Amino acid sequence: MLRLGVNIDHVATVRNARGGAYPDPVRAATVAQAAGADGITAHLREDRRHILDDDIDGLMDALSIPLNFEMAATDEMQAIALRHKPHAVCIVPEKREERTTEGGLEVAREENKLAHFIAPLRDAGCRVSIFIAADPAQIEAANRIGAQVIELHTGAYCDFHAEGRFGERDEELERLREMSTFAHSLGLEVHAGHGLTYDTVKPIAAFPEVVELNIGHFLIGEAIFAGLDPAIREMRRMMDEARA
């Protein structure tokens, strides 16, 4: 079965807008777990704009499904990951000025640094994932540094769809298809995510090499209108339908 990881970052965004304790992202994670999510993703950014350190503590205590801990390749984040030892660690690019993660990690130019960075995480038992664009050079570099998983950035594909640029959307979709096959041929586990909605999820979910989708912002937004549990169940239904 294709796995669904639910990113709960933007529950924390809403909470932090008022500076209080509500809505609680840990509660959102337990609702997602009950709704059939296979894992929870949380990105602890250096600027702590949404998820906070205490949230990671709470998620580690509350969940019986895996936590995918997204983080930048910094000493601070490595230390936090090594303290908690989550099931998975996903290394992502991070810039303070960006609104959201704008692209994949540059692995090919930073191979030596990243290889040394992820080694202790692997030794601690974390599955290491690298969030990258659908580019063969980046996939090959991720494989060389010892990552077990890659997560393909689907943001450009989703943006092209939203903007009605369907020719470019289809080109990007084909690139994602080819690169999922290529990564799988190297022995990498293939995940995908960023910007996926009900309108864009099925073509990605249909790729046989992709074993996990990580979806957050859309589900949290849809939860305003439908509730989090129904939103997740509908996404799961569409993923299963596409995979079947």
Coordinates of C-alpha atoms in Angstrom, one line a residue:
M1 CA 0.0 0.0 0.0
L2 CA 1.1 3.5 -0.8
R3 CA 1.9 5.3 2.6
L4 CA 0.5 8.7 3.6
G5 CA 2.6 10.9 5.8
V6 CA 0.7 13.9 7.1
N7 CA 2.6 17.1 7.8
I8 CA 1.2 19.0 10.8
D9 CA 3.4 22.1 10.5
H10 CA 0.6 24.5 9.7
V11 CA -1.5 23.6 12.6
A12 CA 1.4 25.1 14.5
T13 CA 1.4 28.1 12.2
V14 CA -2.2 28.9 13.2
R15 CA -1.4 28.4 16.9
N16 CA 1.6 30.7 16.7
A17 CA -0.4 33.4 15.1
R18 CA -2.0 34.0 18.5
G19 CA 1.0 32.9 20.6
G20 CA -1.0 30.5 22.7
A21 CA -1.4 26.7 22.9
Y22 CA -4.3 26.1 20.6
P23 CA -4.6 24.5 18.1
D24 CA -2.2 21.8 19.3
P25 CA -0.2 20.1 16.5
V26 CA 0.3 17.0 18.7
R27 CA -3.5 16.7 18.9
A28 CA -3.7 17.1 15.1
A29 CA -1.1 14.3 14.8
T30 CA -3.2 11.9 16.9
V31 CA -6.3 12.8 14.8
A32 CA -4.3 12.0 11.6
Q33 CA -3.1 8.8 13.2
A34 CA -6.7 7.7 13.9
A35 CA -7.7 8.7 10.4
G36 CA -5.3 6.3 8.9
A37 CA -2.1 8.3 8.4
D38 CA 1.0 6.0 8.2
G39 CA 3.3 8.6 9.6
I40 CA 3.6 12.2 10.8
T41 CA 6.0 14.8 9.3
A42 CA 7.1 17.8 11.3
H43 CA 9.7 20.4 10.2
L44 CA 11.6 22.1 13.0
R45 CA 12.9 25.2 11.3
E46 CA 15.9 27.1 12.7
D47 CA 13.6 30.2 13.1
R48 CA 10.9 28.1 14.8
R49 CA 8.2 29.8 12.7
H50 CA 5.8 26.9 13.2
I51 CA 6.8 23.6 15.0
L52 CA 8.6 24.2 18.3
D53 CA 11.0 22.0 20.3
D54 CA 8.2 21.1 22.8
D55 CA 6.1 19.9 19.8
I56 CA 8.8 17.3 18.9
D57 CA 8.9 16.1 22.5
G58 CA 5.1 15.7 22.5
L59 CA 5.0 14.0 19.1
M60 CA 7.7 11.4 20.2
D61 CA 5.6 10.7 23.3
A62 CA 2.1 10.6 21.7
L63 CA 2.6 8.7 18.4
S64 CA 2.5 5.0 17.7
I65 CA 3.2 5.6 14.0
P66 CA 6.6 6.9 12.7
L67 CA 7.7 10.5 13.0
N68 CA 9.5 11.9 10.0
F69 CA 11.6 14.8 11.4
E70 CA 12.3 17.4 8.7
M71 CA 15.4 19.6 9.3
A72 CA 18.2 21.6 7.8
A73 CA 21.7 20.2 7.8
T74 CA 22.9 22.1 10.9
D75 CA 24.7 21.0 14.0
E76 CA 21.8 22.2 16.2
M77 CA 19.3 20.1 14.3
Q78 CA 21.6 17.1 14.2
A79 CA 21.9 17.2 18.0
I80 CA 18.1 17.4 18.4
A81 CA 17.6 14.4 16.0
L82 CA 20.2 12.4 17.8
R83 CA 18.5 13.1 21.2
H84 CA 15.1 11.9 20.0
K85 CA 16.1 9.3 17.4
P86 CA 12.9 9.6 15.3
H87 CA 12.1 6.9 12.8
A88 CA 13.1 9.1 9.9
V89 CA 15.1 12.3 9.3
C90 CA 14.5 14.2 6.1
I91 CA 17.2 16.8 5.2
V92 CA 15.7 19.8 3.5
P93 CA 17.1 23.2 2.3
E94 CA 16.1 26.1 4.4
K95 CA 16.3 29.9 4.0
R96 CA 14.9 32.3 6.5
E97 CA 13.4 34.6 3.9
E98 CA 11.4 31.9 2.1
R99 CA 7.7 31.4 2.7
T100 CA 7.9 27.7 2.3
T101 CA 10.6 25.2 1.1
E102 CA 11.4 26.5 -2.4
G103 CA 13.3 23.7 -4.0
G104 CA 15.3 20.5 -3.4
L105 CA 18.5 20.2 -1.5
E106 CA 21.8 20.9 -3.4
V107 CA 23.5 17.5 -2.8
A108 CA 25.9 17.3 -5.7
R109 CA 27.9 20.3 -4.6
E110 CA 27.9 19.4 -0.9
E111 CA 28.5 15.6 -1.0
N112 CA 31.4 15.4 1.4
K113 CA 29.7 17.7 4.0
L114 CA 26.4 15.9 3.8
A115 CA 27.9 12.4 3.9
H116 CA 29.6 13.3 7.2
F117 CA 26.4 15.0 8.5
I118 CA 24.1 12.0 7.9
A119 CA 26.5 9.3 9.1
P120 CA 25.7 9.7 12.8
L121 CA 22.0 9.8 12.1
R122 CA 22.2 6.5 10.3
D123 CA 24.3 5.1 13.0
A124 CA 21.6 6.1 15.5
G125 CA 19.0 4.1 13.6
C126 CA 17.3 6.9 11.8
R127 CA 16.3 6.4 8.1
V128 CA 17.8 9.3 6.3
S129 CA 15.9 10.9 3.5
I130 CA 17.0 13.7 1.2
F131 CA 14.5 16.2 -0.2
I132 CA 15.5 16.9 -3.8
A133 CA 14.4 18.0 -7.2
A134 CA 13.8 15.4 -10.0
D135 CA 17.3 15.7 -11.3
P136 CA 19.6 12.7 -12.0
A137 CA 22.7 14.4 -10.6
Q138 CA 21.1 15.1 -7.3
I139 CA 19.7 11.5 -7.1
E140 CA 23.1 10.0 -7.8
A141 CA 24.7 12.2 -5.2
A142 CA 22.1 11.3 -2.6
N143 CA 22.8 7.6 -3.3
R144 CA 26.6 8.2 -3.0
I145 CA 26.4 9.9 0.4
G146 CA 24.5 7.0 1.9
A147 CA 20.9 8.2 2.0
Q148 CA 18.4 5.4 2.2
V149 CA 15.5 7.5 0.9
I150 CA 14.8 10.4 -1.5
E151 CA 11.8 12.6 -1.5
L152 CA 11.0 14.1 -4.8
H153 CA 9.9 17.7 -4.7
T154 CA 6.5 17.9 -6.4
G155 CA 6.1 21.7 -5.9
A156 CA 6.8 22.8 -9.5
Y157 CA 4.3 20.2 -10.9
C158 CA 1.6 21.4 -8.5
D159 CA 2.4 25.1 -9.3
F160 CA 2.2 24.5 -13.0
H161 CA -1.2 22.9 -12.6
A162 CA -2.6 25.7 -10.4
E163 CA -1.4 28.3 -12.9
G164 CA -3.0 26.5 -15.8
R165 CA 0.4 25.8 -17.5
F166 CA -0.6 22.3 -18.4
G167 CA 2.1 21.6 -21.0
E168 CA 4.8 22.5 -18.4
R169 CA 2.9 20.5 -15.8
D170 CA 2.9 17.4 -18.0
E171 CA 6.7 17.8 -18.7
E172 CA 7.4 18.0 -15.0
L173 CA 5.2 15.0 -14.3
E174 CA 7.1 13.0 -16.8
R175 CA 10.4 14.1 -15.3
L176 CA 9.1 13.0 -11.8
R177 CA 8.0 9.7 -13.3
E178 CA 11.4 9.1 -15.0
M179 CA 13.4 10.1 -11.8
S180 CA 11.3 7.9 -9.5
T181 CA 12.2 5.0 -11.8
F182 CA 15.8 6.0 -11.9
A183 CA 16.1 6.4 -8.1
H184 CA 14.4 3.0 -7.6
S185 CA 16.9 1.4 -9.9
L186 CA 19.7 2.6 -7.7
G187 CA 18.1 0.9 -4.6
L188 CA 16.7 4.1 -3.1
E189 CA 13.3 4.2 -1.5
V190 CA 11.3 6.9 -3.3
H191 CA 8.9 9.3 -1.6
A192 CA 7.3 12.4 -3.0
G193 CA 5.7 15.6 -1.7
H194 CA 5.1 19.3 -1.6
G195 CA 2.0 21.1 -2.7
L196 CA -0.1 18.0 -3.5
T197 CA -3.9 18.4 -3.5
Y198 CA -6.9 16.4 -4.4
D199 CA -6.4 17.7 -8.0
T200 CA -2.8 16.7 -8.3
V201 CA -2.2 13.7 -6.1
K202 CA -3.5 10.9 -8.4
P203 CA -0.8 11.0 -11.1
I204 CA 2.0 10.9 -8.5
A205 CA 0.3 8.2 -6.5
A206 CA 0.1 6.1 -9.6
F207 CA 3.9 5.9 -9.9
P208 CA 4.7 2.3 -8.8
E209 CA 8.1 3.2 -7.4
V210 CA 6.8 5.8 -5.0
V211 CA 6.0 4.2 -1.6
E212 CA 5.1 7.3 0.4
L213 CA 3.5 10.7 -0.1
N214 CA 4.0 13.5 2.4
I215 CA 1.1 16.0 2.4
G216 CA 0.4 18.8 4.8
H217 CA -0.6 22.4 3.9
F218 CA -3.6 21.3 1.7
L219 CA -4.9 18.9 4.3
I220 CA -4.7 21.5 7.0
G221 CA -6.5 24.0 4.8
E222 CA -9.2 21.5 3.8
A223 CA -9.7 20.7 7.4
I224 CA -11.1 24.2 7.9
F225 CA -14.0 23.3 5.7
A226 CA -14.4 19.5 6.1
G227 CA -12.5 18.6 9.3
L228 CA -9.1 16.9 9.5
D229 CA -10.3 13.3 9.8
P230 CA -12.5 13.5 6.6
A231 CA -9.8 15.4 4.7
I232 CA -7.2 12.7 5.4
R233 CA -9.6 9.9 4.6
E234 CA -10.5 11.4 1.3
M235 CA -6.8 11.9 0.4
R236 CA -6.2 8.3 1.4
R237 CA -9.1 7.1 -0.8
M238 CA -7.8 9.0 -3.8
M239 CA -4.3 7.7 -3.3
D240 CA -5.6 4.1 -3.1
E241 CA -7.8 4.6 -6.1
A242 CA -4.9 5.9 -8.2
R243 CA -2.5 3.1 -7.0
A244 CA -5.2 0.4 -7.8

